[in-house]
Every structure is written in C-alpha cells, then in structure tokens.
Amino acid sequence: MPARTTRQEARARIFAAFSAQLDRMIPEDESVPLKGATFADFEDQAEVLAQTALPVVLEERAALESNAEVEAAGRCPHCGSEGAYLEKEVTQPEVRSLHGPVVLTRQHARCRSCGGSFSPSGSGWGIAGGGSADAACTTGKDYGNQPINLLPVS
C-alpha cells in the first residue's frame, strides 16, 4: 500500500505554501514596508498564514499514509465479503479540519456480494482494518480521546 507522495515532495509543497505566505507577511526585501500597525493586524496576518499553510500540511500528511493508495479493496465492511473490487473513480472531497478546508484523495470500492460501496483506505484517512462504510465517513480515528471529524464541505 503505497503513499501518494514522497516525504521530499510533501516537504517541498509545505515549505512553498508557508514561504509564500511568510513573504506576504514579512517580505524579505527591506525596502518593502510591513503591513499593519496594531497587534490585531499582526494576528490577522498570522491567521491568514495558518489558514493557508496548515491545510497543505494536513493534505500532504494524509498523502504520506501507507494506505493513501491501496492496491486491493479488502473486505467489505457491510457484509464481510472478500468479493470487493476497486472502482476506477477517485474523488477529491473537500473536508473541514480544525485549520480550514482540506482536499483529500479518496479511492472507492464496491462489493460484488451486497452492492455496498466504501472507501478501502478508511473513513479516517488513516490505517483502517479493511475499509469503512461510506455511511460512517464523518467519524475518524480517535486521537487522545478527541475524534477527528472529517465532514464534507457543503
């Protein structure tokens, strides 16, 4: 089960997103004046930086998971059958994170026995035992007793 990207590619994309926002907030060129006059202005600028860069970090981290791209559908979470197959369609739903909208790549599978559909890499976009039903896609893994909710943006 390969990742969708390499660590070097992920780090390069993260650094590029952060660097672009940092250049807007604190230009490298000393002759370019800094924007804002109050601490609230500085906070607003830092918030824009965070809202732009942190979703990229989350997208890249999800793409580095060992099950970001699976080669086989695995067992159907609806009926337990091993007769599931990967569909050719891959979607990129936008989900809400604590840091703003994040676009994640998602494979789809269908069961030959019951006709159910699911994501073989799991609803939490983390390690899942054989996949999760699409109906359960709003609940992620449990991190320190705080479930990560990945809700599609409407």
PDB file of C-alpha atoms in Angstrom:
ATOM      1  CA  MET A   1       0.000   0.000   0.000  1.00  0.00           C
ATOM      2  CA  PRO A   2       1.963   2.989  -1.223  1.00  0.00           C
ATOM      3  CA  ALA A   3       1.780   6.597  -0.176  1.00  0.00           C
ATOM      4  CA  ARG A   4       0.595   9.091  -2.790  1.00  0.00           C
ATOM      5  CA  THR A   5       3.729  11.240  -2.471  1.00  0.00           C
ATOM      6  CA  THR A   6       7.255  11.186  -1.099  1.00  0.00           C
ATOM      7  CA  ARG A   7       8.404  12.953   2.031  1.00  0.00           C
ATOM      8  CA  GLN A   8      10.637  15.225  -0.035  1.00  0.00           C
ATOM      9  CA  GLU A   9       7.733  16.237  -2.311  1.00  0.00           C
ATOM     10  CA  ALA A  10       5.455  16.797   0.691  1.00  0.00           C
ATOM     11  CA  ARG A  11       8.038  18.924   2.491  1.00  0.00           C
ATOM     12  CA  ALA A  12       8.682  20.984  -0.653  1.00  0.00           C
ATOM     13  CA  ARG A  13       4.967  21.724  -1.097  1.00  0.00           C
ATOM     14  CA  ILE A  14       4.577  22.622   2.598  1.00  0.00           C
ATOM     15  CA  PHE A  15       7.628  24.903   2.554  1.00  0.00           C
ATOM     16  CA  ALA A  16       6.392  26.595  -0.641  1.00  0.00           C
ATOM     17  CA  ALA A  17       2.948  27.304   0.863  1.00  0.00           C
ATOM     18  CA  PHE A  18       4.422  28.594   4.117  1.00  0.00           C
ATOM     19  CA  SER A  19       7.125  30.625   2.380  1.00  0.00           C
ATOM     20  CA  ALA A  20       4.635  32.320   0.042  1.00  0.00           C
ATOM     21  CA  GLN A  21       2.508  33.454   2.979  1.00  0.00           C
ATOM     22  CA  LEU A  22       5.524  34.488   5.044  1.00  0.00           C
ATOM     23  CA  ASP A  23       6.754  36.620   2.124  1.00  0.00           C
ATOM     24  CA  ARG A  24       3.376  38.399   2.131  1.00  0.00           C
ATOM     25  CA  MET A  25       3.519  38.945   5.892  1.00  0.00           C
ATOM     26  CA  ILE A  26       7.234  39.767   6.238  1.00  0.00           C
ATOM     27  CA  PRO A  27       8.757  40.498   2.828  1.00  0.00           C
ATOM     28  CA  GLU A  28      12.426  39.614   2.514  1.00  0.00           C
ATOM     29  CA  ASP A  29      13.109  42.911   0.728  1.00  0.00           C
ATOM     30  CA  GLU A  30      13.835  45.534   3.421  1.00  0.00           C
ATOM     31  CA  SER A  31      12.540  48.333   1.140  1.00  0.00           C
ATOM     32  CA  VAL A  32       9.009  46.845   1.128  1.00  0.00           C
ATOM     33  CA  PRO A  33       7.042  48.254   4.065  1.00  0.00           C
ATOM     34  CA  LEU A  34       5.419  45.876   6.534  1.00  0.00           C
ATOM     35  CA  LYS A  35       1.627  45.856   6.561  1.00  0.00           C
ATOM     36  CA  GLY A  36      -0.438  46.549   9.653  1.00  0.00           C
ATOM     37  CA  ALA A  37       0.016  48.860  12.591  1.00  0.00           C
ATOM     38  CA  THR A  38      -1.546  47.062  15.534  1.00  0.00           C
ATOM     39  CA  PHE A  39      -1.067  43.728  17.191  1.00  0.00           C
ATOM     40  CA  ALA A  40      -4.546  42.761  15.957  1.00  0.00           C
ATOM     41  CA  ASP A  41      -3.305  43.366  12.392  1.00  0.00           C
ATOM     42  CA  PHE A  42      -0.335  41.080  13.062  1.00  0.00           C
ATOM     43  CA  GLU A  43      -2.647  38.405  14.449  1.00  0.00           C
ATOM     44  CA  ASP A  44      -4.850  38.647  11.356  1.00  0.00           C
ATOM     45  CA  GLN A  45      -1.802  38.206   9.130  1.00  0.00           C
ATOM     46  CA  ALA A  46      -0.634  35.212  11.157  1.00  0.00           C
ATOM     47  CA  GLU A  47      -4.125  33.703  10.917  1.00  0.00           C
ATOM     48  CA  VAL A  48      -4.075  34.020   7.112  1.00  0.00           C
ATOM     49  CA  LEU A  49      -0.676  32.314   7.100  1.00  0.00           C
ATOM     50  CA  ALA A  50      -2.036  29.484   9.260  1.00  0.00           C
ATOM     51  CA  GLN A  51      -5.249  29.090   7.232  1.00  0.00           C
ATOM     52  CA  THR A  52      -3.216  28.838   4.045  1.00  0.00           C
ATOM     53  CA  ALA A  53      -0.274  26.692   5.157  1.00  0.00           C
ATOM     54  CA  LEU A  54      -1.804  24.270   7.687  1.00  0.00           C
ATOM     55  CA  PRO A  55      -4.320  22.691   5.274  1.00  0.00           C
ATOM     56  CA  VAL A  56      -1.379  21.946   2.964  1.00  0.00           C
ATOM     57  CA  VAL A  57       0.393  20.233   5.884  1.00  0.00           C
ATOM     58  CA  LEU A  58      -2.698  18.093   6.510  1.00  0.00           C
ATOM     59  CA  GLU A  59      -3.163  17.215   2.827  1.00  0.00           C
ATOM     60  CA  GLU A  60       0.466  16.194   2.496  1.00  0.00           C
ATOM     61  CA  ARG A  61       0.434  14.214   5.744  1.00  0.00           C
ATOM     62  CA  ALA A  62      -2.642  12.292   4.601  1.00  0.00           C
ATOM     63  CA  ALA A  63      -0.948  11.571   1.260  1.00  0.00           C
ATOM     64  CA  LEU A  64       2.025  10.067   3.127  1.00  0.00           C
ATOM     65  CA  GLU A  65      -0.074   7.416   4.885  1.00  0.00           C
ATOM     66  CA  SER A  66       0.838   3.890   3.894  1.00  0.00           C
ATOM     67  CA  ASN A  67      -2.769   3.273   2.847  1.00  0.00           C
ATOM     68  CA  ALA A  68      -3.239   6.558   0.980  1.00  0.00           C
ATOM     69  CA  GLU A  69      -3.489   4.445  -2.151  1.00  0.00           C
ATOM     70  CA  VAL A  70      -4.450   0.792  -1.884  1.00  0.00           C
ATOM     71  CA  GLU A  71      -3.959  -1.917  -4.487  1.00  0.00           C
ATOM     72  CA  ALA A  72      -6.934  -4.059  -3.418  1.00  0.00           C
ATOM     73  CA  ALA A  73     -10.324  -3.230  -1.927  1.00  0.00           C
ATOM     74  CA  GLY A  74     -10.078  -5.611   1.019  1.00  0.00           C
ATOM     75  CA  ARG A  75     -13.046  -6.982   2.940  1.00  0.00           C
ATOM     76  CA  CYS A  76     -16.464  -5.331   2.624  1.00  0.00           C
ATOM     77  CA  PRO A  77     -17.333  -3.523   5.880  1.00  0.00           C
ATOM     78  CA  HIS A  78     -21.055  -4.053   5.181  1.00  0.00           C
ATOM     79  CA  CYS A  79     -21.223  -7.835   4.761  1.00  0.00           C
ATOM     80  CA  GLY A  80     -17.674  -9.058   5.377  1.00  0.00           C
ATOM     81  CA  SER A  81     -17.308 -10.493   1.880  1.00  0.00           C
ATOM     82  CA  GLU A  82     -13.911 -10.676   0.227  1.00  0.00           C
ATOM     83  CA  GLY A  83     -15.614 -10.039  -3.131  1.00  0.00           C
ATOM     84  CA  ALA A  84     -14.990  -6.304  -3.190  1.00  0.00           C
ATOM     85  CA  TYR A  85     -13.209  -4.517  -6.022  1.00  0.00           C
ATOM     86  CA  LEU A  86     -11.708  -1.081  -6.551  1.00  0.00           C
ATOM     87  CA  GLU A  87     -13.669   1.273  -8.753  1.00  0.00           C
ATOM     88  CA  LYS A  88     -11.743   3.375 -11.260  1.00  0.00           C
ATOM     89  CA  GLU A  89     -13.230   6.581  -9.879  1.00  0.00           C
ATOM     90  CA  VAL A  90     -11.046   8.509  -7.460  1.00  0.00           C
ATOM     91  CA  THR A  91     -12.547  11.603  -5.859  1.00  0.00           C
ATOM     92  CA  GLN A  92     -11.042  14.535  -4.034  1.00  0.00           C
ATOM     93  CA  PRO A  93     -13.601  15.621  -1.453  1.00  0.00           C
ATOM     94  CA  GLU A  94     -13.001  18.817   0.446  1.00  0.00           C
ATOM     95  CA  VAL A  95     -13.334  18.208   4.179  1.00  0.00           C
ATOM     96  CA  ARG A  96     -13.312  20.589   7.123  1.00  0.00           C
ATOM     97  CA  SER A  97     -10.442  20.381   9.537  1.00  0.00           C
ATOM     98  CA  LEU A  98      -9.678  22.497  12.563  1.00  0.00           C
ATOM     99  CA  HIS A  99      -7.455  24.548  10.250  1.00  0.00           C
ATOM    100  CA  GLY A 100      -9.798  25.048   7.313  1.00  0.00           C
ATOM    101  CA  PRO A 101     -10.803  23.135   4.203  1.00  0.00           C
ATOM    102  CA  VAL A 102      -8.567  20.238   3.180  1.00  0.00           C
ATOM    103  CA  VAL A 103      -8.747  18.327  -0.114  1.00  0.00           C
ATOM    104  CA  LEU A 104      -8.079  14.600   0.245  1.00  0.00           C
ATOM    105  CA  THR A 105      -7.824  11.967  -2.465  1.00  0.00           C
ATOM    106  CA  ARG A 106     -10.175   9.052  -1.878  1.00  0.00           C
ATOM    107  CA  GLN A 107     -10.447   5.703  -3.636  1.00  0.00           C
ATOM    108  CA  HIS A 108     -13.773   3.903  -3.900  1.00  0.00           C
ATOM    109  CA  ALA A 109     -14.654   0.229  -3.731  1.00  0.00           C
ATOM    110  CA  ARG A 110     -17.825  -1.782  -4.298  1.00  0.00           C
ATOM    111  CA  CYS A 111     -18.846  -5.192  -3.014  1.00  0.00           C
ATOM    112  CA  ARG A 112     -19.967  -7.820  -5.525  1.00  0.00           C
ATOM    113  CA  SER A 113     -21.953  -9.653  -2.838  1.00  0.00           C
ATOM    114  CA  CYS A 114     -24.069  -6.898  -1.288  1.00  0.00           C
ATOM    115  CA  GLY A 115     -23.508  -3.981  -3.665  1.00  0.00           C
ATOM    116  CA  GLY A 116     -22.320  -1.733  -0.851  1.00  0.00           C
ATOM    117  CA  SER A 117     -19.767   0.983  -1.514  1.00  0.00           C
ATOM    118  CA  PHE A 118     -16.957   2.104   0.760  1.00  0.00           C
ATOM    119  CA  SER A 119     -13.558   3.706   0.851  1.00  0.00           C
ATOM    120  CA  PRO A 120     -10.911   0.997   1.140  1.00  0.00           C
ATOM    121  CA  SER A 121      -8.450   3.259   2.926  1.00  0.00           C
ATOM    122  CA  GLY A 122     -10.961   4.030   5.649  1.00  0.00           C
ATOM    123  CA  SER A 123     -13.120   6.883   6.793  1.00  0.00           C
ATOM    124  CA  GLY A 124     -10.469   8.484   8.969  1.00  0.00           C
ATOM    125  CA  TRP A 125      -7.933   8.528   6.156  1.00  0.00           C
ATOM    126  CA  GLY A 126      -5.715   6.578   8.485  1.00  0.00           C
ATOM    127  CA  ILE A 127      -4.971   2.943   8.988  1.00  0.00           C
ATOM    128  CA  ALA A 128      -8.250   1.054   8.735  1.00  0.00           C
ATOM    129  CA  GLY A 129      -8.877  -2.636   9.064  1.00  0.00           C
ATOM    130  CA  GLY A 130     -10.232  -3.463   5.633  1.00  0.00           C
ATOM    131  CA  GLY A 131     -12.118  -0.244   4.960  1.00  0.00           C
ATOM    132  CA  SER A 132     -15.029   1.702   6.298  1.00  0.00           C
ATOM    133  CA  ALA A 133     -18.538   2.129   5.060  1.00  0.00           C
ATOM    134  CA  ASP A 134     -19.278   5.457   3.418  1.00  0.00           C
ATOM    135  CA  ALA A 135     -22.178   5.889   5.823  1.00  0.00           C
ATOM    136  CA  ALA A 136     -19.636   6.207   8.628  1.00  0.00           C
ATOM    137  CA  CYS A 137     -17.400   8.697   6.861  1.00  0.00           C
ATOM    138  CA  THR A 138     -17.910  11.501   9.376  1.00  0.00           C
ATOM    139  CA  THR A 139     -16.019   9.822  12.185  1.00  0.00           C
ATOM    140  CA  GLY A 140     -12.270   9.427  12.078  1.00  0.00           C
ATOM    141  CA  LYS A 141      -9.692   7.769  14.261  1.00  0.00           C
ATOM    142  CA  ASP A 142      -9.518   8.531  17.958  1.00  0.00           C
ATOM    143  CA  TYR A 143      -6.557  10.738  18.851  1.00  0.00           C
ATOM    144  CA  GLY A 144      -6.229  11.258  22.578  1.00  0.00           C
ATOM    145  CA  ASN A 145      -9.965  10.813  23.216  1.00  0.00           C
ATOM    146  CA  GLN A 146     -10.751  13.521  20.643  1.00  0.00           C
ATOM    147  CA  PRO A 147     -12.208  12.022  17.471  1.00  0.00           C
ATOM    148  CA  ILE A 148     -11.155  13.673  14.255  1.00  0.00           C
ATOM    149  CA  ASN A 149     -14.292  14.549  12.285  1.00  0.00           C
ATOM    150  CA  LEU A 150     -13.806  14.859   8.553  1.00  0.00           C
ATOM    151  CA  LEU A 151     -17.064  16.321   7.327  1.00  0.00           C
ATOM    152  CA  PRO A 152     -17.613  17.053   3.663  1.00  0.00           C
ATOM    153  CA  VAL A 153     -17.921  20.766   3.000  1.00  0.00           C
ATOM    154  CA  SER A 154     -21.387  21.621   1.774  1.00  0.00           C
TER     155      SER A 154
END
